[in-house]
PDB file of C-alpha atoms in Angstrom:
ATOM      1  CA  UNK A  76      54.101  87.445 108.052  1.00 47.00           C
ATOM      2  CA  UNK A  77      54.228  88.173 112.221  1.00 46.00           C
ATOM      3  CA  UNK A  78      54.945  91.478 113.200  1.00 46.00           C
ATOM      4  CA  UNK A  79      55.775  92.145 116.709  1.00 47.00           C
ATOM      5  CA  UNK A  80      54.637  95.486 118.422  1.00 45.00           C
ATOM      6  CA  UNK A  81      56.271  94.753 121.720  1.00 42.00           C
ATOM      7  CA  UNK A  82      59.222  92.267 122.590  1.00 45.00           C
ATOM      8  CA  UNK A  83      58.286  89.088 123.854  1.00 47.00           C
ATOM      9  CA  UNK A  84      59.323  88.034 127.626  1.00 49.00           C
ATOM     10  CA  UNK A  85      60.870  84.470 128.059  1.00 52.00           C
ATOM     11  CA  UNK A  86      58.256  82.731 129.873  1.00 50.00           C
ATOM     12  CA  UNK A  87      59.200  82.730 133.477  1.00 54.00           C
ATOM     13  CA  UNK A  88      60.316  79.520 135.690  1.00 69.00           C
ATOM     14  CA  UNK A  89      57.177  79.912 137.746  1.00 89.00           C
ATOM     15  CA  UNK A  90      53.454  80.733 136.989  1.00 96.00           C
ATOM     16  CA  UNK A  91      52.184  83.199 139.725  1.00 97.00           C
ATOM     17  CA  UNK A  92      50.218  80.333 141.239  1.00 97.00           C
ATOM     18  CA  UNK A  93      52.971  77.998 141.730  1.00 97.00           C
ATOM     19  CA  UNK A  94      54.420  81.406 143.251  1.00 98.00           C
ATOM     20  CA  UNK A  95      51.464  81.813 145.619  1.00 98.00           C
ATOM     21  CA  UNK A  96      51.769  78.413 146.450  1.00 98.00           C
ATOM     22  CA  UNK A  97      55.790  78.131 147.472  1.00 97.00           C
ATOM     23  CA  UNK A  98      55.407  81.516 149.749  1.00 98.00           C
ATOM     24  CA  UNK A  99      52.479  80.256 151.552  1.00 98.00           C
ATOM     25  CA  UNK A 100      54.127  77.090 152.289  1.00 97.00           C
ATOM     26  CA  UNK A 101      57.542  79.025 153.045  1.00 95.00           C
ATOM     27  CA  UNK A 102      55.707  81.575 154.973  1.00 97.00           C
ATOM     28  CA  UNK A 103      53.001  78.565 156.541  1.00 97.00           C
ATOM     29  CA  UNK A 104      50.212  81.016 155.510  1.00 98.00           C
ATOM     30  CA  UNK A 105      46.667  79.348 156.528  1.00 97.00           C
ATOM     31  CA  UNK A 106      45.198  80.447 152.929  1.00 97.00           C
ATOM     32  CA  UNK A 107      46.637  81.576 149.533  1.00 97.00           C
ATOM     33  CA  UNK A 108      44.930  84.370 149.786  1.00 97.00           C
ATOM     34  CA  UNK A 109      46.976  85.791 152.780  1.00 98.00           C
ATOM     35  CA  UNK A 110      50.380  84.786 151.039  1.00 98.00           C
ATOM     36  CA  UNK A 111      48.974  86.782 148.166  1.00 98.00           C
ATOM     37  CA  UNK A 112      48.603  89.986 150.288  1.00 98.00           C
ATOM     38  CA  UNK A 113      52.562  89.248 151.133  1.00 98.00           C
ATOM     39  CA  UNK A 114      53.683  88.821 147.477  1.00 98.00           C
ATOM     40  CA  UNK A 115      51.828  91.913 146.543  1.00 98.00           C
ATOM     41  CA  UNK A 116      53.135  93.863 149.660  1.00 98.00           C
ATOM     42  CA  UNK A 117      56.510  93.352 149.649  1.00 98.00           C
ATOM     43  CA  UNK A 118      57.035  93.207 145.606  1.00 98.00           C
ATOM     44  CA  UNK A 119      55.881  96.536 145.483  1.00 97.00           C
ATOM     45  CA  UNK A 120      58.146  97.716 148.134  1.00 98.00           C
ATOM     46  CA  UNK A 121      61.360  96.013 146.852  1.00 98.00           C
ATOM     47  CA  UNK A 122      60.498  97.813 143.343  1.00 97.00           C
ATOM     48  CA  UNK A 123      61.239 101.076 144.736  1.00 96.00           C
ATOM     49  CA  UNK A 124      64.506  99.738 146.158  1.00 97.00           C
ATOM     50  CA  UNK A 125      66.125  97.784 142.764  1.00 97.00           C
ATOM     51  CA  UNK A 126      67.157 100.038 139.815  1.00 95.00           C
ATOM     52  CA  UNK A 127      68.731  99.830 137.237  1.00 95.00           C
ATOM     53  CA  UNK A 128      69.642  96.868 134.798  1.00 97.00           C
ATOM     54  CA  UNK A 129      69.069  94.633 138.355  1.00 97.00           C
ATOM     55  CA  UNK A 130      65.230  95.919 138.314  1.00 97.00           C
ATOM     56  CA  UNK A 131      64.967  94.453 134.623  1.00 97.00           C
ATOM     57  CA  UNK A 132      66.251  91.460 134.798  1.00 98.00           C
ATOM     58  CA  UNK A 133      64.414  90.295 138.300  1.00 98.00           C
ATOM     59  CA  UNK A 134      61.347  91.501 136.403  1.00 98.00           C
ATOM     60  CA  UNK A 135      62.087  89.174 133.975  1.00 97.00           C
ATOM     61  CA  UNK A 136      62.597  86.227 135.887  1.00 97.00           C
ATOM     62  CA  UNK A 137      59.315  87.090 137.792  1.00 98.00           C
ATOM     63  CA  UNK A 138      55.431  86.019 137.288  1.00 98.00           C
ATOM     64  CA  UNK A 139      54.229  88.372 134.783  1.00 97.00           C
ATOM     65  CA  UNK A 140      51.382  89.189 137.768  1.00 97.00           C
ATOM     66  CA  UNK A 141      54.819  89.979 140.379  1.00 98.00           C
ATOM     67  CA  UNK A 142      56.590  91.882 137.650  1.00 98.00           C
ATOM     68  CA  UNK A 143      53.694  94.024 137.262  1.00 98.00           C
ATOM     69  CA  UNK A 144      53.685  94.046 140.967  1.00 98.00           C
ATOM     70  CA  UNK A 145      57.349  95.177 141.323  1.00 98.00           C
ATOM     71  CA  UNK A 146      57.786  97.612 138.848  1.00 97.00           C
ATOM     72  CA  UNK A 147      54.424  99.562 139.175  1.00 96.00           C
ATOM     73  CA  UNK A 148      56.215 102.118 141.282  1.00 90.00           C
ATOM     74  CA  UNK A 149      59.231 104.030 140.260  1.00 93.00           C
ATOM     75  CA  UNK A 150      62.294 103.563 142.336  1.00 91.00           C
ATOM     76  CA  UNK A 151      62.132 105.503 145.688  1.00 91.00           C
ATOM     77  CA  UNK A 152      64.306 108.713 146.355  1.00 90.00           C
ATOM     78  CA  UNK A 153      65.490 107.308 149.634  1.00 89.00           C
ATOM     79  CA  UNK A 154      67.474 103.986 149.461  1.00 92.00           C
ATOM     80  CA  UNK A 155      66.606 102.095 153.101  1.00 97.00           C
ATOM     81  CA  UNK A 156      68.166  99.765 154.878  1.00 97.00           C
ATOM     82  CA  UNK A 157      67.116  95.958 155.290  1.00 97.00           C
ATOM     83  CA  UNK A 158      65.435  96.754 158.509  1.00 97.00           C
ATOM     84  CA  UNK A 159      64.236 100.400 157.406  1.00 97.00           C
ATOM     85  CA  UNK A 160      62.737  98.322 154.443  1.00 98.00           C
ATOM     86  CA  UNK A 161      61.093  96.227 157.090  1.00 98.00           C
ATOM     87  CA  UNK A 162      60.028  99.489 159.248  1.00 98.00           C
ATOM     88  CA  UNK A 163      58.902 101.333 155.932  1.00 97.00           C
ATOM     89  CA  UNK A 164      56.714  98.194 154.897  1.00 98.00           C
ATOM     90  CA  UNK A 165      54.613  97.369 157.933  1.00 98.00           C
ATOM     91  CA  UNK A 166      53.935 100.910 158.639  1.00 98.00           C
ATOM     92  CA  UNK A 167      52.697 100.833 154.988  1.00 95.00           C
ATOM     93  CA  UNK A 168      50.276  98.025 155.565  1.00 96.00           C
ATOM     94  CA  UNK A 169      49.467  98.297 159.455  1.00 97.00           C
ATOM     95  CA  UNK A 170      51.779  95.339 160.435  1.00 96.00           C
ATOM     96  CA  UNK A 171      53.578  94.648 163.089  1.00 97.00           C
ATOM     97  CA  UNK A 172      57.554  94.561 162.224  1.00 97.00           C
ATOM     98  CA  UNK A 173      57.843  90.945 163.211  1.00 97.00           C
ATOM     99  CA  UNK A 174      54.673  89.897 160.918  1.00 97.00           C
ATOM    100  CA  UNK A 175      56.170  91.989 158.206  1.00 98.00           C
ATOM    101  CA  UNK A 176      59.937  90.623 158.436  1.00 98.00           C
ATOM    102  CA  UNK A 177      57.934  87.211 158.501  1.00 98.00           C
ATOM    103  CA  UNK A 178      56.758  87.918 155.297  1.00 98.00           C
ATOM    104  CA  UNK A 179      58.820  90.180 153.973  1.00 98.00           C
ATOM    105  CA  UNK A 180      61.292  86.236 154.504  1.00 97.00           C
ATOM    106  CA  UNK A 181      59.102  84.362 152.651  1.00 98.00           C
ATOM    107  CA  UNK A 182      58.547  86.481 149.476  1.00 98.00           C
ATOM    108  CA  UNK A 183      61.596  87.156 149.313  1.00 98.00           C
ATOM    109  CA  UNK A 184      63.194  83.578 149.568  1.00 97.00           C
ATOM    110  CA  UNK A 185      61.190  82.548 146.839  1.00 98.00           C
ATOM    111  CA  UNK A 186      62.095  85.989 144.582  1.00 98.00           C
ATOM    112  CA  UNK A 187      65.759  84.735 145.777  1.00 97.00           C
ATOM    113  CA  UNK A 188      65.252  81.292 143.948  1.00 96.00           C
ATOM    114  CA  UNK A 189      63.924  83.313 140.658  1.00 97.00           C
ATOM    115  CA  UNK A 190      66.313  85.074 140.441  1.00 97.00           C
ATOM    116  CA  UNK A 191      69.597  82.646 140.757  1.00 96.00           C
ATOM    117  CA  UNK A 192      72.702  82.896 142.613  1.00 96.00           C
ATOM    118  CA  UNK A 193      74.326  85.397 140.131  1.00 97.00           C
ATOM    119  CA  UNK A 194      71.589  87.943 139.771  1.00 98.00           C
ATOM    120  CA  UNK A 195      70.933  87.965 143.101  1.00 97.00           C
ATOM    121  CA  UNK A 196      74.215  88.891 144.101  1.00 96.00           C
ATOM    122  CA  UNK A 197      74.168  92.170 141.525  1.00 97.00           C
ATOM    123  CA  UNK A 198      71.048  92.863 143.970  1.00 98.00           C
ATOM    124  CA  UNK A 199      72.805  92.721 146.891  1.00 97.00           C
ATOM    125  CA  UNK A 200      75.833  94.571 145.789  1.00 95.00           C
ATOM    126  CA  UNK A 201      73.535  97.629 144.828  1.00 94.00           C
ATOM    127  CA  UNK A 202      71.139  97.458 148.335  1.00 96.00           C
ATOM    128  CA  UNK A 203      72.171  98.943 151.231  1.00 95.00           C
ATOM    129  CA  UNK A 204      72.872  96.896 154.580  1.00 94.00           C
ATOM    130  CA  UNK A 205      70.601  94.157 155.966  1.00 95.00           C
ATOM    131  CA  UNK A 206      68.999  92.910 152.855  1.00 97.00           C
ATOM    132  CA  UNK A 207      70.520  89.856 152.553  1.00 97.00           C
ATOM    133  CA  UNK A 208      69.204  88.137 156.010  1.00 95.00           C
ATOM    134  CA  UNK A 209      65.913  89.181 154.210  1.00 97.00           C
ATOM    135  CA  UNK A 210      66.510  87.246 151.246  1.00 97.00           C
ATOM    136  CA  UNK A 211      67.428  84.313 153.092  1.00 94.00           C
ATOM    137  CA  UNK A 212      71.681  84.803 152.620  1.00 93.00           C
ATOM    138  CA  UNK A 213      73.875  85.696 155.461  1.00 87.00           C
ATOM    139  CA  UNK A 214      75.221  89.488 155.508  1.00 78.00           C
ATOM    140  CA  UNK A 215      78.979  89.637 154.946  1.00 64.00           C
ATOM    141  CA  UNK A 216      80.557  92.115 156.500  1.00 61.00           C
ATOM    142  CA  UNK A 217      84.206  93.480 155.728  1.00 55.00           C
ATOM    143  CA  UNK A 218      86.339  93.979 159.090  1.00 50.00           C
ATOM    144  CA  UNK A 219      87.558  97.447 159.438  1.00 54.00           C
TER     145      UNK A 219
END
């Protein structure tokens, strides 16, 4: 007889090697190491941004080493823009903003492919402006 004392997760689409691997070749990062520092960075920061439903299902289709990254912090009080996301992140880790909108593109094209067309839309419809340049989509804008 099995008894489960926690639900089991559907094994993602990517280990958190192959993850490390596709962001340093996205990002051209000279070691894994350094695109490793990026996924950690910016997962954390994005987890404070997604709520809701969204928030469990991207943590789902993550790594179970970038889940734990994303959702170790609650979801902030202050929703920020795409480029206050940007701001908030390299004053975080001592980057400059064009190193950290560098990577900030290259996690988050990869967390863009994990997550599908569908889910990331959801994403995107519950972010505030300038996210979706970040996760490699162009920003639609409605005309006044």
């Amino acid at each position: 007889m099995v008894t489960q004392s926690e639900p089991t997760r559907p094994a993602p689409a990517m280990t958190f090697l192959r993850m490390l691997e596709r962001v340093r070749y996205e990002g051209a990062y000279p070691t894994r190491e350094r695109a490793e520092e990026a996924v950690r960075a910016v997962l954390a920061a994005l987890g404070g941004q997604v709520t809701g439903d969204e928030r469990v299902a991207l943590a789902a289709r993550l790594p179970v080493e970038a889940a734990r990254e994303f959702t170790a912090r609650p979801p902030a009080l202050e929703r920020l823009t795409g480029w206050g996301f940007v701001k908030d992140l390299a004053e975080r880790t001592g980057g400059t903003p064009a190193t950290t909108r560098w990577d900030t593109g290259s996690v988050l094209s990869v967390v863009a492919e994990l997550a599908g067309p569908e889910l990331l839309t959801r994403i995107l419809g519950q972010l505030p402006a300038g996210y979706a340049l970040l996760f490699g989509r162009a920003e639609l804008v409605q005309a006044a």
